[in-house]
Short mmCIF file of C-alpha atoms in Angstrom, two decimals:
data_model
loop_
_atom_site.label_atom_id
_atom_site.label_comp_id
_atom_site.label_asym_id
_atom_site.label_seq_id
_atom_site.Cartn_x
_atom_site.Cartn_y
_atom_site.Cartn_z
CA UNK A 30 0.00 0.00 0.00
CA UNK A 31 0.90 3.58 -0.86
CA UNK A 32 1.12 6.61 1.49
CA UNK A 33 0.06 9.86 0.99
CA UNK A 34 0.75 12.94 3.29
CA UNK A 35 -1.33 16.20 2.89
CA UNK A 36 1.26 19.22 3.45
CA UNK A 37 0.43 21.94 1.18
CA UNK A 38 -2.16 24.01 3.48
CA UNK A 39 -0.69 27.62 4.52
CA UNK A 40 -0.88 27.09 8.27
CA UNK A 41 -2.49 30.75 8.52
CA UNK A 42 -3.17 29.62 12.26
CA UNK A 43 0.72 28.76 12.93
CA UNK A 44 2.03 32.00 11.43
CA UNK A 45 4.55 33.26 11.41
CA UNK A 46 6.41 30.22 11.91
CA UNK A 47 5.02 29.41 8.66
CA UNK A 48 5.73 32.90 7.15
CA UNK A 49 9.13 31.21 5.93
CA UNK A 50 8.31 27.54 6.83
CA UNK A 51 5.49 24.76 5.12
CA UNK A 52 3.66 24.11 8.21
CA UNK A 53 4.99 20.04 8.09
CA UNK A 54 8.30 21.61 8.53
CA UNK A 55 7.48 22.93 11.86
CA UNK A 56 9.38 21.46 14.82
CA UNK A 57 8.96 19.71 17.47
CA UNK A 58 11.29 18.77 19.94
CA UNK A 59 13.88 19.81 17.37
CA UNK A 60 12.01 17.61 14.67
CA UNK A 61 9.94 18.31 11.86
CA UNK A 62 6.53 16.99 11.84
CA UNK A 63 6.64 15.28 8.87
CA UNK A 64 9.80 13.82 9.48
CA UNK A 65 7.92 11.98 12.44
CA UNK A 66 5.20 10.58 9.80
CA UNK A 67 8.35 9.32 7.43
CA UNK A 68 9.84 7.48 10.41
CA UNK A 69 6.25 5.58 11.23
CA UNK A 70 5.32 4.96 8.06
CA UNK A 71 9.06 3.54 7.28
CA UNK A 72 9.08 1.19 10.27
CA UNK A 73 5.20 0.36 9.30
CA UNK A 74 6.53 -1.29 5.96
CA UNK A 75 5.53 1.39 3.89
CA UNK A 76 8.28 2.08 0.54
CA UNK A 77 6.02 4.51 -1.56
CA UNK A 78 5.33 7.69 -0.33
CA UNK A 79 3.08 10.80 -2.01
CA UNK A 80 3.44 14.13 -0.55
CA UNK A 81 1.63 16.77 -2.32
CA UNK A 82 2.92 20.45 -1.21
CA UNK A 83 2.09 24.46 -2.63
CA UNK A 84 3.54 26.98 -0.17
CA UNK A 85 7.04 27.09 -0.02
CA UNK A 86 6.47 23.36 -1.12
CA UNK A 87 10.50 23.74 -2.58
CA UNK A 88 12.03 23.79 0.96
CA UNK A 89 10.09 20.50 1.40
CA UNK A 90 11.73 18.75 -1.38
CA UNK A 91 15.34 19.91 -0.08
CA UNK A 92 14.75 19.04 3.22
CA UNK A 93 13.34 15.48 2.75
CA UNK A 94 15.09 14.89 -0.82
CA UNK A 95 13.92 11.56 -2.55
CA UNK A 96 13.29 9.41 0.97
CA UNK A 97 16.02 6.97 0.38
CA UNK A 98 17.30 8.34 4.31
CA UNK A 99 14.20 6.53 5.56
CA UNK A 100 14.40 3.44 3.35
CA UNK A 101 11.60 5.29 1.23
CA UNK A 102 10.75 6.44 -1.84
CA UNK A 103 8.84 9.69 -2.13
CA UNK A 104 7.23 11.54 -5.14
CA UNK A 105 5.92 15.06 -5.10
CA UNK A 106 2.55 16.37 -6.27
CA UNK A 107 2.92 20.20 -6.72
CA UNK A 108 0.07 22.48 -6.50
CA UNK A 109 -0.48 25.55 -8.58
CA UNK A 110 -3.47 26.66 -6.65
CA UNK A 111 -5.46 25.64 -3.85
CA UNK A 112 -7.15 22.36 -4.34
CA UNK A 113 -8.65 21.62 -0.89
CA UNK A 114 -8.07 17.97 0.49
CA UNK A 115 -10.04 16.45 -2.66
CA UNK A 116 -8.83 17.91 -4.89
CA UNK A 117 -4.85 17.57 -3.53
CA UNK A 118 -5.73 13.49 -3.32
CA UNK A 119 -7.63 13.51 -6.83
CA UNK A 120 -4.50 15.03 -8.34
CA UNK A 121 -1.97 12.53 -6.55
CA UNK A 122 -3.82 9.85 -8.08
CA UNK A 123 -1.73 8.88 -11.17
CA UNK A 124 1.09 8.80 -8.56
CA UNK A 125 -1.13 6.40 -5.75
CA UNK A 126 -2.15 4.34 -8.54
CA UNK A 127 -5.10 1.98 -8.56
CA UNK A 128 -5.44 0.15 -5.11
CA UNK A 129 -6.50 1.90 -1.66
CA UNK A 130 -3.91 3.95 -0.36
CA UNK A 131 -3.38 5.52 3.02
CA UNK A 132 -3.57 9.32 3.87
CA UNK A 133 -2.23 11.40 6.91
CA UNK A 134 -2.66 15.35 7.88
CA UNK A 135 0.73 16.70 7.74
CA UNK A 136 -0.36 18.77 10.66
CA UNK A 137 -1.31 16.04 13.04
CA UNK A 138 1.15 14.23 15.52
CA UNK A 139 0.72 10.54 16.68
CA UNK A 140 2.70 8.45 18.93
CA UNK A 141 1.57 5.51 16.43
CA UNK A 142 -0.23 4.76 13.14
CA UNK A 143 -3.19 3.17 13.31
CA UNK A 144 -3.48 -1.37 12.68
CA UNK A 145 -4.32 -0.87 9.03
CA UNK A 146 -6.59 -3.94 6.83
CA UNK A 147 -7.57 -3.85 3.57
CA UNK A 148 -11.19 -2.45 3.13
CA UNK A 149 -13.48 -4.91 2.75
CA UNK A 150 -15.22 -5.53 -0.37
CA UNK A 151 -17.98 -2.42 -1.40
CA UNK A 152 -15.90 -0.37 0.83
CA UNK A 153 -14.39 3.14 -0.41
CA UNK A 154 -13.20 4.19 2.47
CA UNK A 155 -11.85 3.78 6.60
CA UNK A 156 -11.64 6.86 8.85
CA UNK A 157 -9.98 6.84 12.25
CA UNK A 158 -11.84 9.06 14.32
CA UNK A 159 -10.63 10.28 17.84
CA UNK A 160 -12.31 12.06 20.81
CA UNK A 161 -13.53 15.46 20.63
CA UNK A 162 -10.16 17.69 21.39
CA UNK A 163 -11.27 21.03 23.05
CA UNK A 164 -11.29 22.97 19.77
CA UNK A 165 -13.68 20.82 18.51
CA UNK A 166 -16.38 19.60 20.87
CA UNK A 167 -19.15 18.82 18.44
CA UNK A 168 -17.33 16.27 16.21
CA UNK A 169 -17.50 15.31 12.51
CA UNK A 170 -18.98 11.56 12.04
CA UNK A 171 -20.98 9.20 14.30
CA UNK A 172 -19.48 5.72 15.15
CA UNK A 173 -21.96 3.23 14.53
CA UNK A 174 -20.91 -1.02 14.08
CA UNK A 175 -18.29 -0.38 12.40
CA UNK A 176 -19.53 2.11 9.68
CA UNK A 177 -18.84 5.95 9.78
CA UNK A 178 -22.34 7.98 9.40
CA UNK A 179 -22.50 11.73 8.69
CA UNK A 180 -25.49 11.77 11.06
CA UNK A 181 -26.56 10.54 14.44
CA UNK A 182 -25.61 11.65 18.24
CA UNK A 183 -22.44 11.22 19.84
CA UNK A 184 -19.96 12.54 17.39
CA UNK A 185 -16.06 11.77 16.88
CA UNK A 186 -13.49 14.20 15.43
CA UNK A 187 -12.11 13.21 12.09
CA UNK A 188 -8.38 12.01 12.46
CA UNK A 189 -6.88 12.96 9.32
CA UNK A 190 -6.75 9.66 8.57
CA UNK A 191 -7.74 7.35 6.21
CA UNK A 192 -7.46 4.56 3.79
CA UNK A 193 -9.19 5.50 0.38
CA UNK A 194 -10.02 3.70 -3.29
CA UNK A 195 -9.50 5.72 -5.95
CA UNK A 196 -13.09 4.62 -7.03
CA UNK A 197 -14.10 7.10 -4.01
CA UNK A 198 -13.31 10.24 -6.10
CA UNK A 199 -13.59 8.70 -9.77
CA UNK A 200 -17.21 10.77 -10.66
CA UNK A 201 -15.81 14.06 -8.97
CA UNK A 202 -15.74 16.42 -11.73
CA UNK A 203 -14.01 19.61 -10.10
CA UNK A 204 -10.47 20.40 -9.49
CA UNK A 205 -10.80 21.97 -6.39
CA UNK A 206 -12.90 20.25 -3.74
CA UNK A 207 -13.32 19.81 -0.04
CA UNK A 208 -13.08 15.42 0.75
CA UNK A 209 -16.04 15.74 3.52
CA UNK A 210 -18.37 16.26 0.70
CA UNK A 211 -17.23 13.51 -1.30
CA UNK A 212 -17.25 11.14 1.77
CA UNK A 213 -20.72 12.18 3.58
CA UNK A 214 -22.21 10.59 -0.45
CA UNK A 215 -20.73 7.53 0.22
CA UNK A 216 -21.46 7.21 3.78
CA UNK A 217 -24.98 7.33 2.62
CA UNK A 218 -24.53 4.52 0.63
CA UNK A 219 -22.92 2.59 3.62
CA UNK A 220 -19.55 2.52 2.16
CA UNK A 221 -17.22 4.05 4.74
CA UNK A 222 -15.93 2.24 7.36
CA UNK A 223 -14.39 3.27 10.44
CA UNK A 224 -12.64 2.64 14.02
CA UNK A 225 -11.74 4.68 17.16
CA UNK A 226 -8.37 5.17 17.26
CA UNK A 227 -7.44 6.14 21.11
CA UNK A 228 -3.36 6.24 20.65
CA UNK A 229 -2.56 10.29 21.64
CA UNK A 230 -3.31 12.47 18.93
CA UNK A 231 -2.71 16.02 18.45
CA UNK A 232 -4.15 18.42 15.67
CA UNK A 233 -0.67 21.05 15.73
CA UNK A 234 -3.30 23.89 14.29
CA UNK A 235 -1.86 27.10 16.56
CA UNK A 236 0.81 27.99 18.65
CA UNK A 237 -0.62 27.39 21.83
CA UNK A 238 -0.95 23.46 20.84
CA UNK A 239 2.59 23.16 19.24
CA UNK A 240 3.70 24.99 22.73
CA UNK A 241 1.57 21.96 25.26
CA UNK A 242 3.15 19.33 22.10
CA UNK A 243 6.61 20.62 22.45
CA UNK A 244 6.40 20.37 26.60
CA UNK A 245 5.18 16.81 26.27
CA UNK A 246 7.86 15.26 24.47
CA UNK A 247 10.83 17.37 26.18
CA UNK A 248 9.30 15.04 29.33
CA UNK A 249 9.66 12.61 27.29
#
């Protein structure tokens, strides 16, 4: 399976750290964020990875190169304009291929990746959803047997990731498109599946987070 990580948004909430840096580039604990994805996704078994990029999407290629430092191999999707998640994944495609691939925030940090499965047959797509964090008490999908619904009570906040079939976004039409759309249609059709994932996440959208992030793993 191929990787994809999403690391061309502006980080207008990080600035001005990201006045000069792509947000993925943004330390912590003298480490770049993405650089922590590369190193789980290397030790994961993962050989192929995507990374599409826009602003300042240049000092990402020199700082991670072609991979080969992480026993990878990573391509670059470059984006003229803003795409929104879709539309960054639709344009990756020719470079994910034609089997389900997995997709990460570049602004998230983990301690671990999720236990990853194929998706089961009539399936286009498996979310990881976590508890609500503070910023985001109401949630984005309900839980329910195993299947991620765009409606109901008791609402998780969408992880950032996922494992997606290109089939998902095969009758989108636009360039430029939001992915919540796309995957509210086919939870309607019952063909998203999904699981809790309860390892420590952390969405690294402003300062203040990257500050409590940057105390936890100084303690270690």
């Amino acid at each position: 399976m191929k990787a994809m990580i999403l690391a061309a948004g502006r980080g207008e909430r990080l600035r001005p750290l990201t006045d000069t840096l792509p947000k993925p580039l943004v330390e912590v604990a003298g480490k770049p964020l993405i650089v922590y994805h590369l190193e789980k996704l290397a030790e994961a078994g993962f050989k192929d990875v995507v990374i599409n990029h826009a602003w300042l999407g240049e000092k990402l290629i020199t700082a991670l190169g072609n991979g080969a430092r992480w026993g990878l191999t990573i391509t670059y999707s470059k984006e003229s304009q803003a795409l929104e998640t879709g539309g960054g994944i639709k344009q990756a495609l020719p470079l994910l291929g034609d089997k389900p691939f997995f997709v990460i925030n570049g602004d998230i940090f983990i301690d671990a990746l999720p236990s990853m499965k194929p998706l089961c047959d009539g399936v286009l797509a498996h979310l990881w959803l976590v508890d609500n964090p503070v910023q985001h008490p109401s949630g984005d999908f309900s839980l329910s047997h195993g299947k991620a619904l765009a409606t109901g009570d008791n609402k998780l906040t969408f992880s950032g990731m996922g494992i997606y079939h290109p089939a998902l976004l095969a009758g989108v039409c636009e360039q430029a498109f939001a992915l919540a759309p796309v995957l509210k249609k086919a939870m309607k059709a019952g063909q998203v599946s999904a699981a809790h994932f309860s390892p420590y996440w952390c969405d690294v959208g402003t300062p203040e987070r990257l500050e409590k992030l940057e105390a936890r793993e100084q303690k270690g």
